[in-house]
XYZ file of C-alpha atoms in Angstrom:
657
model
C -25.068 -17.185 16.149
C -26.477 -13.610 16.510
C -27.322 -11.381 13.481
C -27.164 -6.903 12.808
C -30.810 -7.713 12.839
C -30.747 -9.207 16.729
C -27.521 -7.022 18.061
C -29.546 -4.025 16.304
C -33.419 -4.774 18.142
C -32.340 -3.910 22.178
C -31.104 -6.066 25.378
C -31.896 -9.037 24.812
C -33.944 -9.965 27.927
C -36.597 -12.753 27.564
C -34.960 -15.040 27.318
C -30.958 -14.226 28.997
C -28.754 -15.101 26.799
C -26.141 -17.772 28.112
C -23.764 -16.197 30.452
C -20.103 -17.354 27.629
C -17.999 -15.261 30.578
C -14.295 -14.263 28.832
C -13.592 -15.935 25.562
C -9.518 -17.323 25.600
C -8.860 -17.149 22.167
C -8.835 -13.366 22.029
C -6.388 -11.459 24.339
C -8.263 -9.708 27.209
C -7.098 -6.494 29.431
C -5.401 -6.332 32.677
C -7.242 -5.928 35.047
C -7.919 -3.624 37.372
C -7.306 -2.056 40.335
C -10.122 0.871 41.274
C -9.726 0.694 44.888
C -12.850 0.088 45.794
C -15.112 0.698 48.966
C -17.689 -1.183 49.999
C -20.325 1.438 49.480
C -18.662 2.620 46.362
C -19.066 -1.403 45.195
C -22.625 -1.493 46.171
C -22.597 2.090 44.076
C -21.678 0.233 40.747
C -23.399 -3.231 41.309
C -26.918 -0.429 41.240
C -25.288 1.301 38.939
C -25.370 -1.417 36.532
C -28.103 -2.760 37.050
C -29.926 0.569 35.663
C -29.547 -0.518 32.234
C -32.134 -3.972 33.331
C -35.846 -4.173 34.629
C -36.171 -5.098 38.860
C -37.322 -8.926 37.806
C -33.042 -9.235 36.343
C -31.614 -7.601 38.728
C -31.595 -11.102 41.538
C -30.017 -13.363 38.458
C -27.550 -10.107 37.109
C -26.683 -8.380 40.113
C -24.213 -11.626 41.587
C -22.642 -11.779 37.901
C -21.833 -8.138 37.592
C -21.321 -8.481 41.665
C -18.454 -11.182 40.789
C -16.730 -9.237 37.687
C -15.901 -6.127 39.026
C -13.897 -7.934 42.136
C -12.015 -10.154 39.164
C -11.185 -7.838 37.065
C -12.045 -4.107 39.230
C -14.815 -3.077 36.014
C -18.641 -4.680 35.146
C -18.452 -4.802 31.646
C -21.368 -8.028 30.917
C -19.803 -10.917 29.084
C -23.489 -11.809 28.800
C -24.564 -9.673 26.132
C -21.092 -10.058 24.987
C -22.837 -10.941 20.797
C -21.837 -13.909 19.163
C -21.871 -12.448 16.344
C -18.700 -11.353 13.983
C -17.485 -7.776 14.288
C -16.354 -6.638 11.239
C -17.362 -3.034 9.386
C -20.011 -5.370 7.325
C -21.131 -3.607 4.301
C -23.564 -0.187 4.930
C -26.111 -1.467 3.100
C -26.831 -4.326 5.645
C -27.413 -1.820 8.595
C -30.819 -2.546 9.773
C -31.530 1.464 10.208
C -33.778 4.370 9.084
C -30.734 7.097 8.186
C -27.650 6.008 6.099
C -25.698 8.809 8.598
C -26.677 6.339 11.497
C -25.502 3.120 8.950
C -21.823 4.619 8.725
C -21.806 5.474 12.535
C -23.184 1.718 13.127
C -20.337 -0.131 10.807
C -17.553 2.430 12.110
C -18.141 1.185 15.583
C -18.335 -2.081 14.200
C -15.186 -1.700 12.561
C -13.762 0.254 16.208
C -14.396 -3.730 17.969
C -13.932 -6.596 15.361
C -10.895 -8.608 16.478
C -8.610 -7.632 14.404
C -8.444 -4.561 15.316
C -9.774 -4.312 19.336
C -6.593 -3.761 21.450
C -9.208 -5.936 23.439
C -12.158 -6.607 22.582
C -14.202 -8.604 24.730
C -13.346 -5.712 27.021
C -14.592 -3.245 24.832
C -10.875 -1.986 24.741
C -10.120 -0.211 20.872
C -6.342 0.978 21.571
C -3.711 2.619 24.155
C -4.940 -0.470 26.727
C -7.673 1.103 28.294
C -9.091 3.382 25.364
C -13.126 2.364 24.942
C -15.661 2.152 22.509
C -17.932 0.822 26.260
C -18.085 1.124 28.792
C -20.096 -2.269 28.614
C -22.111 -4.563 25.977
C -25.935 -2.871 27.323
C -24.526 0.432 26.278
C -22.884 -1.624 22.901
C -27.015 -3.046 23.119
C -28.696 0.380 23.105
C -26.519 2.524 20.984
C -26.908 -0.201 17.380
C -30.233 -0.325 18.742
C -31.020 3.356 19.514
C -29.289 3.656 16.052
C -31.288 1.750 14.023
C -35.040 3.815 14.854
C -32.672 7.517 14.721
C -34.821 9.676 12.042
C -33.071 12.403 10.310
C -34.612 15.143 13.060
C -33.062 13.375 16.395
C -29.990 13.069 17.357
C -27.452 9.923 19.901
C -26.441 12.126 23.089
C -23.374 9.835 24.566
C -21.857 10.781 28.638
C -18.493 9.021 28.560
C -19.823 5.734 26.748
C -24.193 5.271 28.667
C -26.045 6.319 25.439
C -28.563 9.085 27.409
C -31.614 8.369 24.381
C -32.498 10.205 20.737
C -33.724 14.309 20.907
C -35.028 16.265 18.456
C -32.971 17.613 16.848
C -32.575 19.609 13.649
C -31.831 17.556 10.027
C -28.566 19.888 9.599
C -27.230 18.793 13.153
C -25.326 16.316 14.137
C -26.574 12.120 14.597
C -24.687 12.216 17.280
C -22.642 13.785 20.120
C -20.167 12.182 22.056
C -18.012 13.437 25.279
C -16.119 11.183 27.041
C -14.177 11.748 30.628
C -15.670 15.105 31.391
C -14.299 15.302 34.850
C -14.493 18.406 37.081
C -11.004 19.201 37.012
C -10.183 18.825 39.994
C -11.370 15.397 39.794
C -9.737 14.765 37.000
C -6.621 12.679 38.379
C -5.718 9.006 37.269
C -6.859 7.520 41.073
C -10.563 9.452 40.049
C -10.414 7.579 36.928
C -10.553 4.436 37.664
C -12.714 4.635 40.254
C -15.318 6.719 38.298
C -14.923 4.150 35.535
C -15.208 1.286 37.869
C -18.815 3.275 39.087
C -19.824 3.367 34.632
C -20.260 6.979 34.609
C -17.079 7.883 33.531
C -15.164 6.399 30.267
C -11.616 6.924 28.601
C -12.643 7.123 24.855
C -8.274 7.547 23.743
C -8.660 9.581 20.386
C -10.323 7.164 18.247
C -11.581 4.262 20.037
C -14.601 6.732 21.697
C -15.286 8.771 18.897
C -15.612 5.036 16.825
C -13.666 6.736 14.264
C -10.538 3.932 14.773
C -9.259 2.840 11.614
C -6.457 0.453 12.917
C -3.043 0.859 12.756
C -2.764 2.024 9.438
C -4.268 5.398 11.084
C -0.883 6.554 12.118
C 1.216 4.963 9.920
C 1.929 7.614 7.302
C 2.221 10.244 9.867
C 4.783 7.152 11.749
C 6.457 7.453 7.630
C 7.061 11.426 7.431
C 8.299 11.037 11.414
C 10.912 8.430 10.742
C 11.646 10.119 6.623
C 11.764 13.836 8.522
C 13.777 12.788 10.859
C 16.362 10.584 9.322
C 16.940 13.995 6.848
C 17.300 16.943 10.148
C 18.747 14.264 11.777
C 21.009 12.295 9.837
C 21.137 14.009 6.834
C 19.977 12.312 4.433
C 15.631 10.935 3.610
C 17.831 7.863 1.642
C 17.935 6.220 4.872
C 18.841 2.761 3.741
C 20.387 1.232 6.229
C 19.519 3.427 8.610
C 18.566 1.647 11.729
C 15.377 2.283 14.000
C 14.431 1.344 16.656
C 11.428 1.781 19.580
C 8.528 -0.407 21.274
C 5.142 -1.315 21.304
C 3.477 -3.011 17.990
C 0.096 -2.875 19.952
C -2.958 -0.831 18.286
C -1.568 2.375 16.922
C 2.248 0.903 17.961
C 1.475 -1.867 15.127
C 1.443 0.768 12.381
C 5.214 1.404 13.577
C 7.100 -2.061 11.556
C 5.093 -1.739 8.481
C 6.549 2.278 8.043
C 9.571 1.552 8.710
C 9.538 -0.153 5.460
C 7.991 1.856 3.758
C 10.290 3.877 4.314
C 13.175 2.219 3.726
C 14.584 1.176 6.876
C 15.750 -1.087 8.900
C 12.774 -1.487 12.052
C 13.545 -2.632 15.349
C 10.861 -2.987 17.098
C 10.429 -4.861 21.044
C 7.114 -6.626 21.968
C 7.130 -7.909 26.212
C 3.544 -9.215 24.514
C 3.092 -12.232 22.565
C -0.804 -11.816 21.264
C -0.343 -8.745 19.514
C 3.470 -9.959 18.109
C 2.018 -12.911 16.133
C -1.230 -10.459 14.733
C 0.457 -8.033 13.277
C 2.929 -10.780 11.632
C -0.247 -13.134 10.473
C -1.692 -9.498 8.986
C 1.601 -8.810 6.742
C 2.257 -5.804 9.085
C 4.804 -6.914 10.568
C 8.214 -9.161 8.641
C 10.379 -11.236 10.904
C 9.765 -11.842 14.458
C 12.626 -13.758 16.770
C 12.983 -14.332 21.171
C 15.849 -14.848 20.510
C 18.624 -11.580 21.457
C 21.792 -13.413 20.100
C 20.180 -13.820 16.382
C 18.380 -9.678 16.929
C 21.462 -8.658 16.666
C 23.511 -10.561 14.513
C 19.360 -9.770 12.110
C 19.941 -5.487 13.240
C 23.909 -6.252 11.886
C 23.273 -7.936 8.427
C 20.259 -6.394 7.396
C 22.112 -2.675 8.491
C 24.706 -4.228 6.791
C 23.409 -4.856 3.084
C 21.027 -2.100 3.170
C 17.958 -4.247 2.471
C 14.280 -3.063 4.480
C 13.187 -5.043 6.529
C 10.655 -4.903 10.133
C 11.628 -6.638 12.778
C 9.373 -7.478 15.768
C 11.612 -9.000 19.351
C 9.010 -11.296 21.446
C 11.407 -9.001 24.811
C 11.174 -6.062 26.325
C 12.736 -2.690 25.152
C 14.934 -1.604 28.028
C 16.693 -5.474 27.188
C 16.824 -4.517 23.932
C 18.537 -0.816 24.197
C 21.354 -2.226 27.143
C 22.918 -4.910 24.580
C 22.951 -2.132 22.116
C 24.745 -0.455 24.506
C 26.488 -3.517 25.299
C 27.339 -3.584 21.871
C 29.197 -0.240 21.070
C 30.446 -0.404 24.581
C 31.937 -3.424 23.981
C 33.056 -2.517 19.522
C 32.611 0.949 19.239
C 29.815 0.230 16.879
C 26.908 2.472 17.035
C 23.887 -0.584 16.191
C 21.465 2.914 16.015
C 20.546 5.471 14.589
C 17.109 6.247 15.390
C 15.591 5.170 17.954
C 11.172 6.228 19.524
C 8.854 4.038 21.857
C 6.024 4.014 20.948
C 4.093 1.701 24.678
C 1.524 2.861 26.444
C 2.623 5.404 29.181
C -0.622 7.326 29.167
C -1.301 4.592 31.349
C 1.539 3.411 32.495
C 0.496 1.176 36.247
C -2.586 -0.746 34.200
C -0.665 -2.415 31.491
C 0.707 0.442 29.136
C 3.836 -0.351 30.336
C 6.299 -3.571 32.101
C 8.986 -3.290 33.705
C 11.709 -5.141 32.428
C 12.590 -6.666 36.038
C 9.491 -8.350 35.326
C 8.559 -11.679 32.906
C 5.088 -10.869 31.005
C 2.700 -12.947 33.025
C 4.265 -12.606 36.675
C 3.735 -7.511 35.863
C 0.500 -8.974 35.676
C 0.075 -10.481 38.614
C 1.600 -8.103 40.490
C 0.091 -4.990 38.696
C -3.162 -6.536 39.883
C -1.264 -7.654 43.464
C 0.935 -4.659 44.370
C -0.277 -2.202 42.397
C 2.335 0.724 44.599
C 4.654 -2.163 44.299
C 4.529 -2.469 40.523
C 4.385 1.338 40.429
C 7.625 1.230 41.298
C 9.276 -1.134 39.433
C 7.917 0.594 36.205
C 9.989 4.007 37.199
C 12.799 2.362 38.065
C 12.967 0.187 34.779
C 12.222 4.102 33.523
C 15.589 4.957 34.605
C 17.328 2.076 32.992
C 16.211 2.786 30.025
C 16.482 6.141 29.694
C 19.766 5.443 30.542
C 20.585 3.537 28.008
C 18.671 5.959 25.950
C 20.620 8.394 26.424
C 24.403 6.430 26.585
C 23.663 5.811 22.969
C 22.516 9.855 22.447
C 25.336 10.826 22.800
C 26.990 7.929 20.740
C 25.408 9.603 17.817
C 21.280 7.534 18.149
C 19.255 10.323 17.816
C 16.067 9.825 19.581
C 12.373 11.535 20.071
C 9.527 11.569 22.683
C 6.601 9.856 19.969
C 4.203 11.386 22.369
C 2.712 9.205 24.481
C 3.455 11.199 27.439
C 7.096 8.604 28.284
C 9.198 11.740 28.126
C 6.420 13.316 30.883
C 6.763 9.205 32.979
C 10.332 9.733 33.057
C 10.547 12.675 34.509
C 7.473 11.435 37.370
C 9.771 8.779 37.886
C 13.265 11.036 38.137
C 15.014 10.719 34.888
C 16.260 13.030 32.355
C 17.094 12.849 28.545
C 19.936 14.355 27.885
C 19.353 14.804 24.561
C 16.638 17.159 22.144
C 13.758 14.942 23.128
C 9.779 16.445 21.570
C 7.994 15.209 19.662
C 6.812 17.453 17.421
C 9.539 20.497 17.680
C 12.095 17.927 17.391
C 10.796 15.530 14.311
C 7.035 17.621 12.693
C 8.467 20.758 13.498
C 5.775 22.657 12.481
C 3.382 20.401 10.493
C 0.101 21.674 12.237
C 1.075 25.800 11.538
C 1.154 24.927 8.128
C -2.401 22.830 8.365
C -1.231 19.052 7.688
C -1.485 16.596 9.536
C -4.188 13.311 9.099
C -7.107 12.550 6.646
C -8.192 9.235 6.424
C -11.866 7.913 5.306
C -13.861 4.881 4.798
C -15.949 2.903 1.981
C -18.731 1.889 3.678
C -19.201 -0.339 0.920
C -16.150 -2.731 1.542
C -14.910 -2.868 -1.856
C -11.856 -2.393 -2.361
C -12.027 -1.491 -5.532
C -13.908 1.613 -4.297
C -10.928 2.153 -2.241
C -8.483 2.055 -4.754
C -11.069 5.094 -7.096
C -10.616 7.002 -4.201
C -7.011 6.236 -3.541
C -6.239 7.529 -7.749
C -8.824 10.481 -6.862
C -6.822 12.030 -4.398
C -3.764 11.198 -5.824
C -4.229 14.223 -8.644
C -6.444 16.272 -6.829
C -2.638 16.410 -4.844
C -1.057 16.724 -8.335
C -2.747 19.063 -9.245
C -2.825 21.745 -5.941
C 1.022 20.695 -6.147
C 1.263 19.560 -2.766
C 3.673 18.168 -0.788
C 5.478 15.442 -2.761
C 6.737 13.238 0.351
C 2.302 13.066 -0.023
C 1.714 12.549 -3.756
C 3.891 9.694 -3.266
C 2.614 8.263 -0.336
C -1.135 7.740 -2.014
C 0.498 6.176 -5.748
C 1.869 3.631 -3.086
C -0.354 3.381 -0.519
C -2.638 -0.160 -2.363
C 0.839 -1.616 -2.859
C 1.549 -1.984 0.638
C -1.538 -3.788 1.691
C -2.622 -1.824 4.442
C -6.271 -2.302 4.840
C -7.137 -3.732 8.569
C -10.919 -4.408 8.978
C -12.743 -1.607 6.411
C -11.730 -0.197 3.856
C -9.372 2.451 5.547
C -7.045 4.517 4.126
C -4.907 7.655 6.090
C -3.278 10.859 4.337
C -1.759 13.387 5.347
C -3.145 16.874 4.160
C -3.604 20.658 4.359
C -6.354 22.245 4.638
C -6.528 22.537 0.637
C -6.234 19.302 -0.010
C -9.249 17.800 2.166
C -11.863 19.607 1.023
C -11.036 18.970 -2.661
C -10.503 15.302 -1.878
C -13.045 15.407 -0.261
C -15.000 16.817 -2.920
C -13.849 15.172 -5.313
C -15.208 11.789 -3.731
C -18.685 12.726 -3.419
C -18.844 13.766 -6.632
C -17.478 9.998 -7.687
C -20.099 9.121 -5.222
C -22.361 11.040 -7.792
C -21.458 10.308 -11.228
C -21.099 6.766 -9.531
C -17.519 6.145 -9.276
C -17.357 4.697 -6.049
C -19.848 2.665 -5.530
C -21.738 3.977 -1.716
C -21.096 7.002 1.137
C -18.014 7.693 2.119
C -16.704 8.512 5.679
C -13.966 10.968 6.578
C -12.656 11.907 9.609
C -9.533 12.033 10.782
C -7.402 11.455 14.003
C -6.951 14.378 16.889
C -3.660 14.590 16.868
C -4.242 17.282 14.435
C -4.040 20.964 13.825
C -6.993 21.968 15.048
C -8.108 19.242 17.402
C -6.019 18.916 19.493
C -5.237 20.283 22.957
C -1.775 18.474 24.825
C 0.844 21.092 26.018
C 3.187 17.730 26.237
C 2.487 17.034 22.442
C -0.056 18.708 20.064
C 0.620 21.465 21.538
C 4.110 21.327 22.946
C 5.233 24.730 21.369
C 3.462 27.058 21.950
C 5.391 29.573 23.761
C 2.209 32.364 24.756
C 1.977 30.929 27.911
C -1.711 29.226 26.090
C -0.348 25.826 25.696
C -1.984 24.133 29.149
C -5.322 26.005 27.698
C -7.690 23.922 25.759
C -10.283 26.332 23.959
C -9.053 25.648 20.993
C -9.966 21.434 21.128
C -13.560 22.331 22.291
C -14.709 24.566 19.656
C -12.873 21.988 17.282
C -15.813 20.472 18.909
C -18.362 22.843 18.448
C -17.657 24.557 15.036
C -17.691 21.044 13.037
C -20.980 20.730 15.201
C -23.134 23.064 13.671
C -20.239 22.563 10.072
C -21.866 20.045 9.110
C -20.637 16.971 10.729
C -22.758 13.833 10.729
C -21.107 13.229 14.817
C -18.486 14.966 17.147
C -16.897 14.327 20.079
C -15.033 15.333 22.944
C -12.825 13.386 25.483
C -9.681 14.259 27.377
C -6.803 12.072 27.851
C -6.765 10.888 23.937
C -3.172 9.938 23.659
C -0.671 11.510 26.882
C -3.376 10.714 29.366
C -6.465 11.007 31.201
C -5.814 14.762 32.418
C -3.355 15.494 29.862
C -5.228 16.675 26.980
C -8.544 17.167 25.721
C -9.240 16.167 22.178
C -12.098 17.481 19.379
C -13.028 15.050 16.246
C -15.632 14.749 14.237
C -16.541 12.153 10.787
C -18.615 13.055 7.906
C -20.752 11.018 5.691
C -19.942 11.835 1.938
C -23.376 10.484 0.134
C -22.912 12.150 -3.167
C -25.044 14.923 -2.335
C -25.028 18.792 -2.985
C -25.412 19.024 0.908
C -22.397 16.662 1.661
C -20.644 18.081 -0.548
C -21.292 22.197 1.138
C -21.342 20.384 5.151
C -17.830 19.070 3.626
C -16.623 22.251 2.305
C -17.492 24.108 5.390
C -16.297 21.865 8.203
C -13.463 21.294 7.085
C -11.659 24.137 6.864
C -13.055 25.450 9.949
C -11.759 22.196 11.209
C -7.893 23.118 10.223
C -7.783 27.027 10.260
C -9.112 27.016 14.132
C -5.776 25.861 14.605
C -3.604 27.306 12.622
C -5.651 30.883 14.003
C -4.512 29.939 17.022
C -1.402 29.050 17.016
C -0.246 31.955 14.407
C -2.122 33.694 17.988
C -0.045 32.383 19.598
C 3.885 34.228 17.926
C 4.759 30.658 15.327
C 5.147 32.718 12.232
C 4.760 29.843 9.857
C 0.950 29.722 10.885
C 0.676 33.575 10.734
C 1.609 33.150 6.930
C -0.297 30.158 6.023
C -2.734 32.668 8.212
C -2.384 34.965 5.327
C -2.626 32.737 2.390
C -6.011 31.126 4.314
C -7.953 34.611 4.020
C -7.302 35.496 0.616
C -8.292 32.008 -0.888
C -11.043 33.013 1.095
C -12.531 36.126 1.649
C -14.838 35.427 4.743
C -11.681 34.411 6.959
C -11.415 37.354 8.523
C -9.116 36.643 11.832
C -7.198 38.711 14.716
C -4.201 38.645 13.815
C -0.917 39.068 16.506
C 1.746 42.282 16.199
C 4.787 41.194 16.864
C 6.767 42.485 19.654
C 10.414 44.072 17.965
C 12.088 45.266 20.074
C 12.884 42.963 23.107
C 14.617 46.328 24.911
C 10.720 47.432 25.179
C 10.211 44.689 27.691
C 13.538 44.993 29.173
C 13.367 48.946 30.239
C 9.374 49.028 31.425
C 9.876 46.173 33.635
C 13.107 48.123 35.081
C 11.537 50.914 35.968
């Protein structure tokens, strides 16, 4: 069994570790089909061997070539550590600075089998959200971090550690970019080729930025979404006896079961892959599991009638479930579903993100590897069937929304459109981002549940003091009892600019006072106010023509870097797919010092104001009001405010003239 010291000592070369190949006890990523030419294969192999001295090339080249042809990528399974991957307490990492140790902790948390979707392929969630491209990169990164001083910065090029470079102590300790491909070449086909070559990587949102905290990462946001959908479309925040149907129990989608129960409704989640279904059930995130459609319908009816909160996992295809719910309505006139959504990984529809209803799970995995074109056709046929059923149920009174997983986009590309108002941000959350609210989160690096309990209480007291929204206060007061921790001792809490800064400063003070025993890492999902330019999700309600511009995400990344973040990241493609979005993210270590407090205040204020200012300039009235209030509180903040056109006839006359 390897140790933390061993995996931080660099690549094990003398002797080479045994090649154990894939571990059959964990789920594995679907086989990739990059369609490489003979010259591409040669280049991919040469690129992989760069990490090793020439004396080892004869031994490693054949197995790397076999991995490339068998799996569509060179993962370097030989160098996968035998040490149990998890977030070890921060003091156990061999390093020179706690900032580096915090990054190491977050990386290993991302690769914890309890969290990671395909741990041996370094995929955290979403089917292809990589932490690194191969295990040599992991080993080198851990080594660099163990050697890093506070006057060095680790530079990461799409999973590849370019090295440690001299920098200021005030600089970030890591700068991460993933998928920075020239725009004209940012296509899915080019991605598959470049990933196989080992030269770029899809980091999702929080996988490649080392900030994932398991399914808890979006459970608060999912709960708020379901509650707000009920309030807006069902006329009540009391969801007892209401049924929410959706799909996906993988990484982020695993939050849906827990969120439904916390919101008080009946959550029914379809999942074709038995592995994540069992994982969520064993972790306590899912109350019941069935593969029997008749039993599923029976339990929906029973829980609906008794108004008992329930999370029910249906082991089967979501299309079958939608069509059966429609059949029940046609037969009996009883609409068994009130709210509907979808969280299959449709940013990655043709390589394991979506499984067509015509095929079993095993058949689908085989076909996507042997006949990708036919598989794509079947995915699109399945999507059409799914949307037809959803449309008919919507006509009967159900409300369905796109959760922001590219479902609406891929449906349109398949030639099928929804006949309802269907888009995540605009239909459910309204202008939450324009008010500065988003998914703030923190990780207690001690690994001690008591530290998490203390920080929960601190956050609740802060929100009550600043009169934060009742939903958020209720959430954090009850968070501990819902047992949401998977992996690191982490918490998610939606909050606005003032709330985030106040909570961070209060936690930092608690570390100073010894009430919290070790540093705390603060972060957020990139699915937030400023971090993401995504015209089919976060910026879908930007109407000044700039929805496809990515200045905000890039400015967020750069601005967080020089305002004090411990590490920053910039990704192409997280959330809704390669070439569809740009994301900026950060991690910041609170260690109880005055310097940490200064960094947190400066960086978090910018991290929210940047996005509110962009929405304000686009003409959003809520963002305008939020920005005015923020400038009154922060006298050094001066934002260019728009003058709206008050008389539309002026435009008409000018254009007619």
